[in-house]
């Protein structure tokens, strides 16, 4: 009774208890409170949009009477933390999953397909095919969309005008030309911001560069094609190497610059061009956070000589744990929770809409594009048509396989080595391709 | 032994199982994405490692990181502890300031240094530029020849306080009449330092060497937050290698094998320090 | 070299005087260098905590904030109410306000309380468990003494990364997942070996005669430990307190793995989580970092006197 009360009253009470003295220290938190009457669900996410999630959870509990234990941990360590939780058998019902981890988590038997729940599958009709595809592995669908976004190309209109150009670059070569003029005129030391640090974003930057050069890393049969000079990867990496070392339009510090640091540097006005997630547009045009607010515009991703304006898209989804799926009642409740977030809550796509309005994250359901509130929000800092046009060219990462996690670190370090000049681009890409094929063979 | 019972109970209950468990799984080929195939492979995980270039690369980076940082920590801590052992005004304030780096959680410490080292708006570049030491902003963590040393600097900065405290504690154990006796014998400052102070600091040094070596060769947080092993593989040290192998590659067996090799090396070094610097044990 | 006696004494006195001046100079200079080395990074942390998000990325950096702001600290100290968050009260509700400070900012103080509880308990348990063990190993001859030392050492040589999963299994067996207790137990296990080492080294430095004298006076082993050894061991006990407190305060990996909800998350986890939201504020991160230092520094201020200027073993005649 007492313990139950403690749990509901929440964290702030810890302060009071701890002030109350050593005896009280022992009471809350040190041991797990006894189980509540209604079996609570456990949902774990990375620490993003925490307040938005909490507000939506409160509404869920009010509506269904099902309490939810909500936990979150930092994004950078989320996957590893979840691995420990799965292996250690921590109680878990629903969680956020990145498209990159789907094959791995499904093969390991940690998450379960949800396609037997018609209540969830009915939303596919209105969902972006890209999202449904990305949640499908081995013919089974594993969840509903949390958010989806893609890599966008942004430019600082003021700097472009100052350099004497009317339009942003169409191609990567044109970007080099414009950048060189900007360097000449002293507008920016490193006009292009590229974040190539080892982190989870790196594969998305790499894939975008390769796609826009008309290439692929891996073909439809899962064989590595990146080492083939006609497949864009070598060309893309060579472009980066030259941009850093020959033209000096990208900072040599790019190998230590993560997405976030790069974004802040762009927002500080150090660069004219940047490649970052589309949802960052809102922050870039917010005067509280950006010194170039109002000048940031989106353009189509520049293309390589044999390429297109293609870019990479990604999505994260609400998945169900395998342990929840084994228990029918629990699975039913977990499905309700997933629907509440990924589908409609009270007849509307409340969560995806909130998420977009609160932080600008892209939604995975088409009807929301027609929502007047959403159009108004987009119009205030971006160009809806441009956003949609680029989104149509977003393709998922072709490297998502059960061995993706194992290959990814080595691939990232191979690209970095080429930028540092330790190895030539062809050699770096070949090393990465060799590891890919070796891993593929071992499965 | 009744006095030892509590420690043995705690370690027995919490530490023994994990250690045995890790040893056990290091003899299996465990890949979590293939839950149904986990054959017993005996020592294969270990022998594979010995022929693995990436593993040895990580070993050498760990060795140089540890060598640089432990030497620096021991040396700076020696000077600081001698300083704080003097009577002077402001000593109390200084010794409180000394504890600040220790009090910053590693995560915050790493974020702070990342922020200082940043090559486009970091404080390090700003400071050096304003003082005219450099005429254009430099690349810091992104320069593969500097990365390991910059991380070592952040590590040393954080670890010096603890090492200093350990040395100070052993300085406090020197009976003051020992100095008096030495002075009567006409020993110079230097002689007193070499013959009285240094020998008395041996146990403190032993603790510092054991602890800081342990911390340095297993250090993880800074690498995680500052570089994730990059750029290229410039900061891909053994602890990071183990983390990647275990939690990213999901190869629990070979990850555990690496941990055991690291543990054996750590133990050997600690044993060495105990034998050379220890008092009686 | 033959020098006449009077000259020698004068020279000696002058040399002594010069020596003292040089000594003072060395002390002052090195104290200043040390303070600068330690404080430079921290003062930048503090300065940037008071800057706005746009000012903080200025080139060159503004060492002193030009438009100082308290909003980061306000976000941390503005206590929300205990009501569950609803659509109306969520922090993102008003995007026009550009509220980019993480919505979990208000969890910072509770997480500090968690860290504090864990650290204090770990300190107390360490002393209770570690002191008798160290005394036994240092002062009592018994069979297996060396073996116990090496056993204690062995429990610490395995990297924490390898211990995460088995620790996890133990914690789950004990039903302590997502509790502060799980952290107390594991932190105790990772700190107590070194606690014992610190104390052994100090106890061994204390003369055996003390122990014998106490026993002759009719003290039991326990009484000898409490009445004779502990008062003389204050510096090492304080070192243990600081070591265990700060290790617990700093620990990241295990806390990351064992805690899930804000009921048990400690400060380092919350700090790391601030970097992963859709909106990230560097100045806010720095503000959080500044606050993270405050409780341990208070602990340090309370205890440092016992190490630096405290009782020395010089009082003990061997």
Tab-separated table of C-alpha atoms in Angstrom, chain B residues 1-130:
chain	number	residue	atom	x	y	z
B	1	UNK	CA	37.968	-15.012	9.997
B	2	UNK	CA	35.025	-13.047	11.213
B	3	UNK	CA	36.497	-9.704	10.135
B	4	UNK	CA	36.903	-10.860	6.579
B	5	UNK	CA	33.488	-12.457	6.348
B	6	UNK	CA	31.515	-9.386	5.232
B	7	UNK	CA	33.856	-8.594	2.338
B	8	UNK	CA	33.986	-12.184	1.243
B	9	UNK	CA	30.214	-12.422	1.464
B	10	UNK	CA	29.698	-9.335	-0.683
B	11	UNK	CA	32.267	-10.328	-3.261
B	12	UNK	CA	31.153	-13.925	-3.208
B	13	UNK	CA	27.522	-13.010	-3.709
B	14	UNK	CA	27.919	-10.344	-6.331
B	15	UNK	CA	31.298	-10.672	-7.989
B	16	UNK	CA	32.105	-14.365	-8.195
B	17	UNK	CA	29.190	-15.419	-10.346
B	18	UNK	CA	29.767	-12.716	-12.981
B	19	UNK	CA	33.440	-13.596	-13.184
B	20	UNK	CA	32.746	-17.299	-13.535
B	21	UNK	CA	29.968	-16.614	-16.010
B	22	UNK	CA	32.213	-14.518	-18.248
B	23	UNK	CA	34.902	-17.174	-18.168
B	24	UNK	CA	32.357	-19.844	-19.041
B	25	UNK	CA	30.891	-18.056	-22.039
B	26	UNK	CA	34.353	-17.202	-23.341
B	27	UNK	CA	34.626	-20.875	-24.374
B	28	UNK	CA	31.555	-20.689	-26.592
B	29	UNK	CA	30.900	-19.134	-29.945
B	30	UNK	CA	27.945	-16.946	-29.077
B	31	UNK	CA	26.389	-14.706	-31.652
B	32	UNK	CA	23.119	-13.311	-30.373
B	33	UNK	CA	21.644	-12.991	-33.837
B	34	UNK	CA	21.994	-16.766	-34.173
B	35	UNK	CA	20.455	-17.845	-30.886
B	36	UNK	CA	20.227	-21.495	-31.892
B	37	UNK	CA	23.870	-21.954	-32.801
B	38	UNK	CA	26.181	-21.540	-29.827
B	39	UNK	CA	28.757	-24.308	-30.037
B	40	UNK	CA	31.447	-24.951	-27.459
B	41	UNK	CA	34.705	-23.937	-29.090
B	42	UNK	CA	37.190	-24.364	-26.263
B	43	UNK	CA	40.064	-21.950	-26.524
B	44	UNK	CA	39.321	-20.965	-30.109
B	45	UNK	CA	38.084	-17.500	-29.146
B	46	UNK	CA	41.432	-16.897	-27.474
B	47	UNK	CA	43.616	-18.318	-30.211
B	48	UNK	CA	41.672	-16.405	-32.866
B	49	UNK	CA	42.393	-13.197	-31.020
B	50	UNK	CA	46.107	-13.779	-30.904
B	51	UNK	CA	46.179	-13.817	-34.702
B	52	UNK	CA	43.830	-10.855	-35.116
B	53	UNK	CA	45.460	-7.692	-36.399
B	54	UNK	CA	42.659	-5.407	-35.206
B	55	UNK	CA	43.005	-6.834	-31.704
B	56	UNK	CA	46.739	-6.157	-31.575
B	57	UNK	CA	46.251	-2.683	-32.973
B	58	UNK	CA	43.838	-2.017	-30.126
B	59	UNK	CA	46.304	-3.498	-27.645
B	60	UNK	CA	49.078	-1.137	-28.733
B	61	UNK	CA	46.843	1.883	-28.574
B	62	UNK	CA	45.797	0.856	-25.084
B	63	UNK	CA	49.427	0.437	-24.080
B	64	UNK	CA	50.431	3.871	-25.316
B	65	UNK	CA	47.366	5.540	-23.836
B	66	UNK	CA	47.988	3.916	-20.467
B	67	UNK	CA	51.703	4.561	-20.462
B	68	UNK	CA	51.278	8.246	-21.225
B	69	UNK	CA	48.423	8.817	-18.825
B	70	UNK	CA	49.659	6.794	-15.871
B	71	UNK	CA	53.097	8.391	-16.074
B	72	UNK	CA	51.582	11.838	-16.245
B	73	UNK	CA	49.157	11.142	-13.413
B	74	UNK	CA	51.839	9.746	-11.121
B	75	UNK	CA	54.243	12.585	-11.856
B	76	UNK	CA	51.737	15.424	-11.492
B	77	UNK	CA	50.200	13.840	-8.402
B	78	UNK	CA	53.642	13.555	-6.823
B	79	UNK	CA	54.323	17.248	-7.323
B	80	UNK	CA	50.882	18.287	-6.178
B	81	UNK	CA	50.951	16.123	-3.068
B	82	UNK	CA	54.351	17.529	-2.091
B	83	UNK	CA	52.993	21.018	-2.624
B	84	UNK	CA	49.911	20.388	-0.525
B	85	UNK	CA	52.055	18.869	2.186
B	86	UNK	CA	53.641	22.303	2.721
B	87	UNK	CA	52.173	24.902	5.010
B	88	UNK	CA	51.069	27.986	3.110
B	89	UNK	CA	48.183	30.363	2.954
B	90	UNK	CA	45.423	29.268	0.578
B	91	UNK	CA	46.278	25.625	0.955
B	92	UNK	CA	42.775	24.703	2.098
B	93	UNK	CA	41.214	26.454	-0.853
B	94	UNK	CA	43.662	24.888	-3.266
B	95	UNK	CA	43.015	21.413	-1.958
B	96	UNK	CA	39.275	21.901	-2.341
B	97	UNK	CA	39.734	23.147	-5.886
B	98	UNK	CA	41.851	20.101	-6.533
B	99	UNK	CA	38.861	17.847	-5.995
B	100	UNK	CA	36.693	19.539	-8.615
B	101	UNK	CA	37.810	17.461	-11.617
B	102	UNK	CA	37.239	14.312	-9.631
B	103	UNK	CA	33.728	15.480	-8.786
B	104	UNK	CA	32.654	15.921	-12.383
B	105	UNK	CA	30.981	12.743	-13.583
B	106	UNK	CA	32.859	11.157	-16.477
B	107	UNK	CA	29.991	11.818	-18.837
B	108	UNK	CA	30.037	15.518	-18.020
B	109	UNK	CA	33.818	15.546	-18.179
B	110	UNK	CA	33.756	14.012	-21.651
B	111	UNK	CA	31.106	16.431	-22.875
B	112	UNK	CA	33.067	19.328	-21.444
B	113	UNK	CA	36.273	18.336	-23.231
B	114	UNK	CA	34.441	17.623	-26.461
B	115	UNK	CA	33.124	21.102	-26.175
B	116	UNK	CA	36.583	22.541	-25.472
B	117	UNK	CA	38.317	20.580	-28.234
B	118	UNK	CA	35.702	21.328	-30.885
B	119	UNK	CA	37.579	22.617	-33.888
B	120	UNK	CA	35.094	25.209	-35.063
B	121	UNK	CA	33.900	26.890	-31.875
B	122	UNK	CA	35.888	25.164	-29.139
B	123	UNK	CA	37.557	27.107	-26.351
B	124	UNK	CA	40.982	25.597	-26.966
B	125	UNK	CA	41.185	27.007	-30.470
B	126	UNK	CA	39.701	30.286	-29.315
B	127	UNK	CA	42.252	30.664	-26.555
B	128	UNK	CA	45.307	29.693	-28.592
B	129	UNK	CA	44.175	31.964	-31.405
B	130	UNK	CA	43.636	34.957	-29.153
